[in-house]
Short mmCIF file of N, CA and C in Angstrom, two decimals:
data_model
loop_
_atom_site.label_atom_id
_atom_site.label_comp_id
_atom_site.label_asym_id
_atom_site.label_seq_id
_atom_site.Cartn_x
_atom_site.Cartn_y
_atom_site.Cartn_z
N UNK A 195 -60.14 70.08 31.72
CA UNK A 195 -61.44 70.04 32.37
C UNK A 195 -61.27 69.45 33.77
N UNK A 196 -62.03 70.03 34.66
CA UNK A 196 -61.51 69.35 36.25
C UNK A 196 -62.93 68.77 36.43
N UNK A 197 -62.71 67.69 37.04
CA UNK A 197 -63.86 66.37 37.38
C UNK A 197 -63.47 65.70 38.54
N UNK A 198 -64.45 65.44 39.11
CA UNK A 198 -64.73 64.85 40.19
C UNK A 198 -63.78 63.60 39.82
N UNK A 199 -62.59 62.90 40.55
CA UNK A 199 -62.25 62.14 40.62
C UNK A 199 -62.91 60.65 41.47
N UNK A 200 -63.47 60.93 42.55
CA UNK A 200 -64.55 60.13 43.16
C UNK A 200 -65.33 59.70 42.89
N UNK A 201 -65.85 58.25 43.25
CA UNK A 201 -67.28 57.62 42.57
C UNK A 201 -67.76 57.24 43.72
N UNK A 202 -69.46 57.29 43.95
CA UNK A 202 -69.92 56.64 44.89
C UNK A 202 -69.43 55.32 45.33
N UNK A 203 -69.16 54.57 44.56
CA UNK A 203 -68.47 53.22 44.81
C UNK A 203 -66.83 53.44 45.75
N UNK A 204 -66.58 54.71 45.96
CA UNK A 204 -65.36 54.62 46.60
C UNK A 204 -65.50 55.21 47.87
N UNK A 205 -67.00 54.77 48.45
CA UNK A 205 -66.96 55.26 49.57
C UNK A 205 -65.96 54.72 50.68
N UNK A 206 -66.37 53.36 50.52
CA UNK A 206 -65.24 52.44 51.48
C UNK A 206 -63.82 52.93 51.75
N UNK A 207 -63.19 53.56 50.25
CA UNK A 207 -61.84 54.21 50.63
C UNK A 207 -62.16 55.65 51.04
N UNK A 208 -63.42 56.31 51.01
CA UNK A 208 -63.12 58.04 51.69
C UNK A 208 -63.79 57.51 52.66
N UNK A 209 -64.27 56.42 53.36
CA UNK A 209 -64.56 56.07 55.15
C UNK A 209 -63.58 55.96 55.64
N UNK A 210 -62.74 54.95 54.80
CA UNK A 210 -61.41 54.32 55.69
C UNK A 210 -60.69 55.30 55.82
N UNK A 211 -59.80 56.11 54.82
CA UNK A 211 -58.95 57.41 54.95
C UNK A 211 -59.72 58.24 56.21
N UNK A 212 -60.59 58.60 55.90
CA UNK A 212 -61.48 59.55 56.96
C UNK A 212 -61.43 59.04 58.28
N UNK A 213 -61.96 57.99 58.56
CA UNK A 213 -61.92 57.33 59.72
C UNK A 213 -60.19 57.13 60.61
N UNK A 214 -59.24 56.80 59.54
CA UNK A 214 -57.79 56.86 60.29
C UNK A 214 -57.62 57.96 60.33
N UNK A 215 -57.44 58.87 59.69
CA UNK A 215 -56.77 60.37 59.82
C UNK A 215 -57.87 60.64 61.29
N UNK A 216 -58.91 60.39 61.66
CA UNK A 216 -59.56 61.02 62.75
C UNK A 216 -58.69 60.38 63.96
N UNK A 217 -58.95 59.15 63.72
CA UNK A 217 -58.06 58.57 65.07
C UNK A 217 -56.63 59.01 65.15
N UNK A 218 -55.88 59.24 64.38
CA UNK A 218 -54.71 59.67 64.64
C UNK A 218 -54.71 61.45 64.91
N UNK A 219 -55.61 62.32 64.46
CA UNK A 219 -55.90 63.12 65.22
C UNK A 219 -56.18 62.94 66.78
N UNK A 220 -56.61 61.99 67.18
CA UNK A 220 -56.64 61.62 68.50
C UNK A 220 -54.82 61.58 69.35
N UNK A 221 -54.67 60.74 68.69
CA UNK A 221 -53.64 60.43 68.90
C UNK A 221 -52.75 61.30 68.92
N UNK A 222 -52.76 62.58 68.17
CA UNK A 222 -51.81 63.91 68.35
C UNK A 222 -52.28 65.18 68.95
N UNK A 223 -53.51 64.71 69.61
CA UNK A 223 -53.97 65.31 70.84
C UNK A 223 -53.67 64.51 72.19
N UNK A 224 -53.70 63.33 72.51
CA UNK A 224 -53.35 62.66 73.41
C UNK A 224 -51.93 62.95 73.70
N UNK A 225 -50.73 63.14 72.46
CA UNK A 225 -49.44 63.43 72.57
C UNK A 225 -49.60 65.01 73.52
N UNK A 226 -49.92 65.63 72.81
CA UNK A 226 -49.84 67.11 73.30
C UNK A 226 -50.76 66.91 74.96
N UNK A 227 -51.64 66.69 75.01
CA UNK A 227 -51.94 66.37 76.58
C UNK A 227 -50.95 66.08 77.30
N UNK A 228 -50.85 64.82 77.19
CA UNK A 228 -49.56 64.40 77.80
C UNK A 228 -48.40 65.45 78.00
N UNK A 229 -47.81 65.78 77.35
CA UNK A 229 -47.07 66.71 77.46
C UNK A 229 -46.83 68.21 78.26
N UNK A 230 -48.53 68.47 77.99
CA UNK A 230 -48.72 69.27 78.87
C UNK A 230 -48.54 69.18 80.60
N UNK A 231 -48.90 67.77 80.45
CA UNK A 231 -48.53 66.95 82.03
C UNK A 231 -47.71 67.15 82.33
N UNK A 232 -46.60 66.49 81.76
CA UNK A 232 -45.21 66.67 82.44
C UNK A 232 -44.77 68.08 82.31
N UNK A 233 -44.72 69.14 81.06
CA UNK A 233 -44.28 70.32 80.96
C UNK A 233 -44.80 71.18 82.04
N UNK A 234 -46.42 71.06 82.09
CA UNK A 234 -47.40 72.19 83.21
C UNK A 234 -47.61 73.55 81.93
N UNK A 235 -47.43 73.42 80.77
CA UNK A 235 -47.41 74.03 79.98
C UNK A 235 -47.64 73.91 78.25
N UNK A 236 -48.13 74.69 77.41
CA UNK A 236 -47.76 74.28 76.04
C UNK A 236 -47.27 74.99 75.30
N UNK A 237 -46.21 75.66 76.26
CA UNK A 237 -45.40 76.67 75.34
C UNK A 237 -44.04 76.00 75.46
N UNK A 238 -43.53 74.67 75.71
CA UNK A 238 -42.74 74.08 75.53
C UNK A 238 -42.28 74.08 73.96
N UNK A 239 -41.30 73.47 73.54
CA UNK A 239 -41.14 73.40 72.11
C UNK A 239 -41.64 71.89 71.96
N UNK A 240 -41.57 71.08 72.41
CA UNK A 240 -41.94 69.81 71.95
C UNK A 240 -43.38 69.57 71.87
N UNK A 241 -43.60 70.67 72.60
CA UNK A 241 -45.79 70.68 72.25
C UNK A 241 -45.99 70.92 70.59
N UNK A 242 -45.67 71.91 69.87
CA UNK A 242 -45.13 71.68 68.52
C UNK A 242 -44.29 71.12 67.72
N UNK A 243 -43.69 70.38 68.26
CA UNK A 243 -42.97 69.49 67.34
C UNK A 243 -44.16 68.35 66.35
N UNK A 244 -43.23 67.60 65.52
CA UNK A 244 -43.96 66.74 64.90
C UNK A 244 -44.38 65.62 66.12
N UNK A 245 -45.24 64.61 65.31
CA UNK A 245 -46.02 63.80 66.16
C UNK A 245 -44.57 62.51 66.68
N UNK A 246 -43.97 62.34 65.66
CA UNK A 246 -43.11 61.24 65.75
C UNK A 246 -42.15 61.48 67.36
N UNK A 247 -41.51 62.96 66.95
CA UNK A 247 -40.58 63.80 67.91
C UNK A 247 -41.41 63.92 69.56
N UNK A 248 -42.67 64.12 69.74
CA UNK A 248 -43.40 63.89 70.54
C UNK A 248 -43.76 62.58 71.20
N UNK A 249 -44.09 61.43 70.83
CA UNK A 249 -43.79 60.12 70.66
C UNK A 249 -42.86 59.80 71.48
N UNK A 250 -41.48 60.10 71.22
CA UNK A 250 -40.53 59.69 71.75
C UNK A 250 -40.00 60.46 72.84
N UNK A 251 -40.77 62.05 72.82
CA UNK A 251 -40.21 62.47 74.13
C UNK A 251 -40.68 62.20 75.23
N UNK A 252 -42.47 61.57 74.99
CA UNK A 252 -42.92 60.76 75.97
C UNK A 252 -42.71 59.24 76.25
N UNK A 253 -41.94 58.56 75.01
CA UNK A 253 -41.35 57.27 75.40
C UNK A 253 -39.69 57.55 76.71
N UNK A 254 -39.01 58.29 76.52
CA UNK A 254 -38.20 58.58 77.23
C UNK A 254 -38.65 58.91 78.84
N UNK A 255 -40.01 59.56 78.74
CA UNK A 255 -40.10 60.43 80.20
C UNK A 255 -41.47 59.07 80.72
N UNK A 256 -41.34 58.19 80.26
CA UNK A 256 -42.41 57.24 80.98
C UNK A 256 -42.28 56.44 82.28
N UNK A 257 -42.81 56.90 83.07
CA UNK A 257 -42.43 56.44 84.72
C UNK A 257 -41.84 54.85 84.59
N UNK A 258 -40.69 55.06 85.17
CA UNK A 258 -40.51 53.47 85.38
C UNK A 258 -40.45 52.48 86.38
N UNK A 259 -41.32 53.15 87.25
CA UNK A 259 -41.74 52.47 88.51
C UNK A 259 -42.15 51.09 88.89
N UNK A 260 -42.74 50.75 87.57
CA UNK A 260 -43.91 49.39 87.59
C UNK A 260 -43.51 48.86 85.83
N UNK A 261 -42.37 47.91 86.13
CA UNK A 261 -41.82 47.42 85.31
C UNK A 261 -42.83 46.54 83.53
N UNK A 262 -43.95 46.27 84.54
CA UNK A 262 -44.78 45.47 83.50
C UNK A 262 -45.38 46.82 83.03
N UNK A 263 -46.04 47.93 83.62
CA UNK A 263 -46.36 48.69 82.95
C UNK A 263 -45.62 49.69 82.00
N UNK A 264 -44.48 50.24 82.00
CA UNK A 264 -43.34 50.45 81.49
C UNK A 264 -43.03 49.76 80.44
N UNK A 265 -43.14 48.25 80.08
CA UNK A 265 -43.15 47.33 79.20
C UNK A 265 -44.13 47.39 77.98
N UNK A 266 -45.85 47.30 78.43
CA UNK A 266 -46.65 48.17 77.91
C UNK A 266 -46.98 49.09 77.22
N UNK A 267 -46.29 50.28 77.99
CA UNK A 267 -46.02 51.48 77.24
C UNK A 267 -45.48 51.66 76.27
N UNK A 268 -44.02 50.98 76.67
CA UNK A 268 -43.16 50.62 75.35
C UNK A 268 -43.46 50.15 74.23
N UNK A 269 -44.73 49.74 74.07
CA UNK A 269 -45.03 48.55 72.95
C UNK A 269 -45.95 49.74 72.37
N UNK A 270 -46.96 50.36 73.11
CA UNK A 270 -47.60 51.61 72.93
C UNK A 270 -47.45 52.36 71.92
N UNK A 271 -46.02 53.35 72.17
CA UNK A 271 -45.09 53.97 71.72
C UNK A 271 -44.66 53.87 70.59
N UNK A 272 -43.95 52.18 70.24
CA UNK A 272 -43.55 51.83 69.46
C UNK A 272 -44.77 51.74 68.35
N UNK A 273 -45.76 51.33 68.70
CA UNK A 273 -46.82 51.01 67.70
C UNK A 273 -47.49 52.25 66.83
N UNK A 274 -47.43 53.55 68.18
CA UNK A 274 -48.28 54.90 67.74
C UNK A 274 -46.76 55.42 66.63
N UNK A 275 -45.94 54.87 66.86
CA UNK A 275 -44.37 55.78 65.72
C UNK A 275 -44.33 54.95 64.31
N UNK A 276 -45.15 53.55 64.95
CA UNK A 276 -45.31 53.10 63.19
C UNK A 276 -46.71 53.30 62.35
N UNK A 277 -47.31 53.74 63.23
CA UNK A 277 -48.57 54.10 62.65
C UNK A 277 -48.37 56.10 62.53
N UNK A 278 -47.69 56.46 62.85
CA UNK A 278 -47.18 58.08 62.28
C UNK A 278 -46.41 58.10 61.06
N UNK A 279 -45.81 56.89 60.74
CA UNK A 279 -45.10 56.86 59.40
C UNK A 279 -46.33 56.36 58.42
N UNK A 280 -47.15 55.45 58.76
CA UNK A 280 -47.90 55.14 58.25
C UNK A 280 -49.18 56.07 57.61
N UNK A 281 -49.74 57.28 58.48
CA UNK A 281 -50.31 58.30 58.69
C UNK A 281 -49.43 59.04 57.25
N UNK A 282 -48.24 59.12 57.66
CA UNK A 282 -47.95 60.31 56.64
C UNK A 282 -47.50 59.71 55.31
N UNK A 283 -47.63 58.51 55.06
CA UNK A 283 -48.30 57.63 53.89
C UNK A 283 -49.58 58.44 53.00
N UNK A 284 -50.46 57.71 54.18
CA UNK A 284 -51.95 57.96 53.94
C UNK A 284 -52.51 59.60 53.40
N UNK A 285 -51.80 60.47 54.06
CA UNK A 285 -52.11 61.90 53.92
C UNK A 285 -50.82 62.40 52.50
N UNK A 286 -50.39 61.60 52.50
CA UNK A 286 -49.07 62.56 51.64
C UNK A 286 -48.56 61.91 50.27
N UNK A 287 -49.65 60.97 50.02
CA UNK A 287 -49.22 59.97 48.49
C UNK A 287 -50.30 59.53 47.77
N UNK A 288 -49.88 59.36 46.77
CA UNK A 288 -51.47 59.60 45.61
C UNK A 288 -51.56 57.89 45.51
N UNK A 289 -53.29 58.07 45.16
CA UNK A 289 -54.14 57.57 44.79
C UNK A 289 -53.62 56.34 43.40
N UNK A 290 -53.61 55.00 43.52
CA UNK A 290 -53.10 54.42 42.32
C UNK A 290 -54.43 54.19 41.76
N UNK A 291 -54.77 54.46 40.80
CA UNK A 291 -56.11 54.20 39.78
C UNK A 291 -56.02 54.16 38.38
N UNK A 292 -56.77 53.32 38.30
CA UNK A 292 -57.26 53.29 36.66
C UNK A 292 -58.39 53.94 36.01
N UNK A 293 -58.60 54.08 34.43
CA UNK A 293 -59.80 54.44 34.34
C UNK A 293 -60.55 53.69 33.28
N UNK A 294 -61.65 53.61 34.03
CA UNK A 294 -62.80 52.96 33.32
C UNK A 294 -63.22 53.49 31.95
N UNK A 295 -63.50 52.64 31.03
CA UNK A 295 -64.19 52.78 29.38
C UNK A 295 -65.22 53.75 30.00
N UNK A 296 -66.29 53.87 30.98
CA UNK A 296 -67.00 54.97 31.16
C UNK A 296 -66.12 56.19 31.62
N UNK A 297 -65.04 56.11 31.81
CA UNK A 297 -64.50 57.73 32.32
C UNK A 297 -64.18 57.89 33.64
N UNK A 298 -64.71 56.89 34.48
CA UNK A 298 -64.95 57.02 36.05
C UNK A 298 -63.80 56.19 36.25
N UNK A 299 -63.05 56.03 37.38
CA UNK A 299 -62.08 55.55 37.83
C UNK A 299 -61.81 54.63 38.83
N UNK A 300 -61.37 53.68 39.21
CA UNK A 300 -60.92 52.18 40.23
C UNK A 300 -59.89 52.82 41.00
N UNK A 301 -60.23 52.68 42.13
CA UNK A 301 -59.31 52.84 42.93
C UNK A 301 -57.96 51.32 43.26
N UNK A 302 -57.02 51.17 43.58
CA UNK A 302 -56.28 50.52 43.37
C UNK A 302 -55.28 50.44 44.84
N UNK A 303 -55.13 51.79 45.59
CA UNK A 303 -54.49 51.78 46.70
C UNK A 303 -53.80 53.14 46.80
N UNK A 304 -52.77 53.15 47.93
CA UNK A 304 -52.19 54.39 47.69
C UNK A 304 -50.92 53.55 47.78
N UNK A 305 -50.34 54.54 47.09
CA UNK A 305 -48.66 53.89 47.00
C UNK A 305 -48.07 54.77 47.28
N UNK A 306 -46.98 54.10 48.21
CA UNK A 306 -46.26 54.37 49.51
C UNK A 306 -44.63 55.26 48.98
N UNK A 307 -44.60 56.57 48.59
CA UNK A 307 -43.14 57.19 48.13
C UNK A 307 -41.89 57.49 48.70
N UNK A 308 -42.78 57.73 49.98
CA UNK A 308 -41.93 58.37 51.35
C UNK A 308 -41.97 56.98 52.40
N UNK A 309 -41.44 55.97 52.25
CA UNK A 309 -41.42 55.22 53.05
C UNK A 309 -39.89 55.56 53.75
N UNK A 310 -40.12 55.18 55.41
CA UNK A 310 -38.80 55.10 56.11
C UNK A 310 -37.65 53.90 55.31
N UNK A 311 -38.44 52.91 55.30
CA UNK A 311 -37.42 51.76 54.90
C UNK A 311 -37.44 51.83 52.84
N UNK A 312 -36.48 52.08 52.86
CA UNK A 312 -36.47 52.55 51.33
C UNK A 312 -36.85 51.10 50.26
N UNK A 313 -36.85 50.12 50.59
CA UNK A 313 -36.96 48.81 50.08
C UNK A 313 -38.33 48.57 50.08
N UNK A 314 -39.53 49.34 50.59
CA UNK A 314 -40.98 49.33 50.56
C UNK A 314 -41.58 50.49 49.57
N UNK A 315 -40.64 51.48 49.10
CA UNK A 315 -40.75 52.41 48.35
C UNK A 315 -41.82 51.86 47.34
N UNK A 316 -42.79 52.35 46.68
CA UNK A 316 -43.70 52.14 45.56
C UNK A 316 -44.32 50.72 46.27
N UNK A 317 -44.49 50.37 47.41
CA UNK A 317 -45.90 49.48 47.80
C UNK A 317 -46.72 49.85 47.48
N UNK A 318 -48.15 49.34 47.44
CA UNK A 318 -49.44 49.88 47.60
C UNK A 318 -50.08 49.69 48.78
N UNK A 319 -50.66 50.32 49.27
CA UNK A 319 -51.49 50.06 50.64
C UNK A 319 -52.79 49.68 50.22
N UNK A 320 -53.02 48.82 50.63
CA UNK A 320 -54.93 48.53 50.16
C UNK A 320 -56.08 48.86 50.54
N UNK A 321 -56.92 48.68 50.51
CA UNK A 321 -57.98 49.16 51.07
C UNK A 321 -58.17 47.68 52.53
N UNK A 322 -57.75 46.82 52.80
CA UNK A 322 -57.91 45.92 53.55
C UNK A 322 -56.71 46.26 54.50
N UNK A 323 -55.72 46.40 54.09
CA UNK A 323 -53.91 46.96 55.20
C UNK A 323 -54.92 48.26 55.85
N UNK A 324 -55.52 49.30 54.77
CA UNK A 324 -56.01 50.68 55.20
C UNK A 324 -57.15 50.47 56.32
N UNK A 325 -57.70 49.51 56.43
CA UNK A 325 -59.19 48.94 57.34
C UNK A 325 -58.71 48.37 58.81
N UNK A 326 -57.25 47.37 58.30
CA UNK A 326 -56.86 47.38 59.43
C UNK A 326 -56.28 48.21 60.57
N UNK A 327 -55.67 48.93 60.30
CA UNK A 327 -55.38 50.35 60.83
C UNK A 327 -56.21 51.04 61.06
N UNK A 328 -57.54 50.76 61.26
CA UNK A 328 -58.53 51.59 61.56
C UNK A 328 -58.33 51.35 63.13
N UNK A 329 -59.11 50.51 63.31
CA UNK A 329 -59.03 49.25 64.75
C UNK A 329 -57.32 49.75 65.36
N UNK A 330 -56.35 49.49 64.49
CA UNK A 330 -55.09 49.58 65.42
C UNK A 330 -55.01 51.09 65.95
N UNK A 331 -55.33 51.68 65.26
CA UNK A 331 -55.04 53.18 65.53
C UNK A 331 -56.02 54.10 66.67
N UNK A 332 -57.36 53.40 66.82
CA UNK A 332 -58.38 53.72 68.18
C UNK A 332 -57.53 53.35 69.03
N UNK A 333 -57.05 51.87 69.01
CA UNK A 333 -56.95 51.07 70.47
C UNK A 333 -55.68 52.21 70.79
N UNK A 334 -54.51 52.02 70.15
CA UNK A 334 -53.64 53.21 70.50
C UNK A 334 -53.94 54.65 70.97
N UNK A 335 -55.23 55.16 69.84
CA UNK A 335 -55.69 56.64 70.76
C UNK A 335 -56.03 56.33 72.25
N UNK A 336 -56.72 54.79 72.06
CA UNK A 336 -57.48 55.17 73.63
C UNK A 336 -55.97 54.76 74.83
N UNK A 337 -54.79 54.05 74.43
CA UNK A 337 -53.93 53.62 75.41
C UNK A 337 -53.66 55.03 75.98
N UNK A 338 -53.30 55.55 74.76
CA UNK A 338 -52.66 56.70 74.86
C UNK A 338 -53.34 58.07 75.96
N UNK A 339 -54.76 58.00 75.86
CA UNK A 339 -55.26 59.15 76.81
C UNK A 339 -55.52 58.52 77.64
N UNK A 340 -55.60 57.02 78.26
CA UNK A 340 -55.05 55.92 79.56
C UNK A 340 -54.10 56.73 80.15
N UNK A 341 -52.77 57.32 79.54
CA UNK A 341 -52.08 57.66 80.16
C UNK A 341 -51.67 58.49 80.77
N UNK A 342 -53.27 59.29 80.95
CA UNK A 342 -52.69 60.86 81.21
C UNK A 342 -53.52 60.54 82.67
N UNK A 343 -52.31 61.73 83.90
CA UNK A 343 -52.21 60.99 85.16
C UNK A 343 -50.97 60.24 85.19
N UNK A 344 -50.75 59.47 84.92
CA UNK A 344 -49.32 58.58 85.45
C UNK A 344 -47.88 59.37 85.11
N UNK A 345 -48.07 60.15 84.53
CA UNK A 345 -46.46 61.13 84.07
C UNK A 345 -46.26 61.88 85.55
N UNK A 346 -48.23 62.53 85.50
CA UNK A 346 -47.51 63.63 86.89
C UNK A 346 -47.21 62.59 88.60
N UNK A 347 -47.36 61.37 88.11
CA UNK A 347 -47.21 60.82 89.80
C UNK A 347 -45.72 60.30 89.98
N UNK A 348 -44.81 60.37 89.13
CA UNK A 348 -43.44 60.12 89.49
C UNK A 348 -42.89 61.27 89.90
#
């Protein structure tokens, strides 16, 4: 029999999921912008690449004119590549739950299969780790479309 796995009570976790996956949609539009900057094009191959591979081809090509800003960036970069591993957490690993004597189900977290660092394998992510990453993952969309303009002035 197929049933609604969801309970009104789990709105908090289909806001939070919903709400990061949007911002990091940001964030892999801001990549591809960018790119377009420096390329003048989006028939490059790295305009399709994954988000991570993108990431870093704009950590490499970041003007290094203005040392503190360059510094910045770097931290940028680094933050939007741990929040892409994090992302493909969120989108790509099930739901830990229990079920209730009524039938309906507790959410519990998502637990983490595909982790980079193999020693975090079977974490759970919470709904409070998942909230914080809400907040981290805007401020990064917005650094990130900050930066469009400064590729084409070197």
């Amino acid at each position: 029999m197929i049933q609604a796995l969801l309970n009104p009570d789990d709105d908090p976790w289909v806001w939070a999921v919903g709400r990061f996956i949007m911002n990091m949609g940001v964030v892999e539009s801001a990549t591809r912008l960018l790119i377009v900057e420096i390329t003048g094009s989006d028939q490059d191959a790295i305009f399709s690449g994954d988000l991570a591979a993108r990431i870093g081809y704009l950590r490499k090509r970041y003007p290094r004119n203005a040392a503190e800003r360059h510094a910045q960036a770097t931290k940028v970069f680094a933050v939007a590549l741990k929040l892409c591993g994090f992302r493909n957490i969120i989108a790509h690993c099930p739901l830990v739950m229990t079920k209730r004597e009524d039938g309906s189900f507790d959410i519990h977290g998502i637990i983490s299969f595909t982790p980079k660092d193999h020693t975090k394998a079977g974490e759970i992510i919470s709904l409070d780790e998942l909230t914080r990453r809400i907040d981290e993952s805007a401020k990064i969309a917005q650094e990130l479309l900050k930066m469009q303009g400064v590729f084409s002035t070197t």
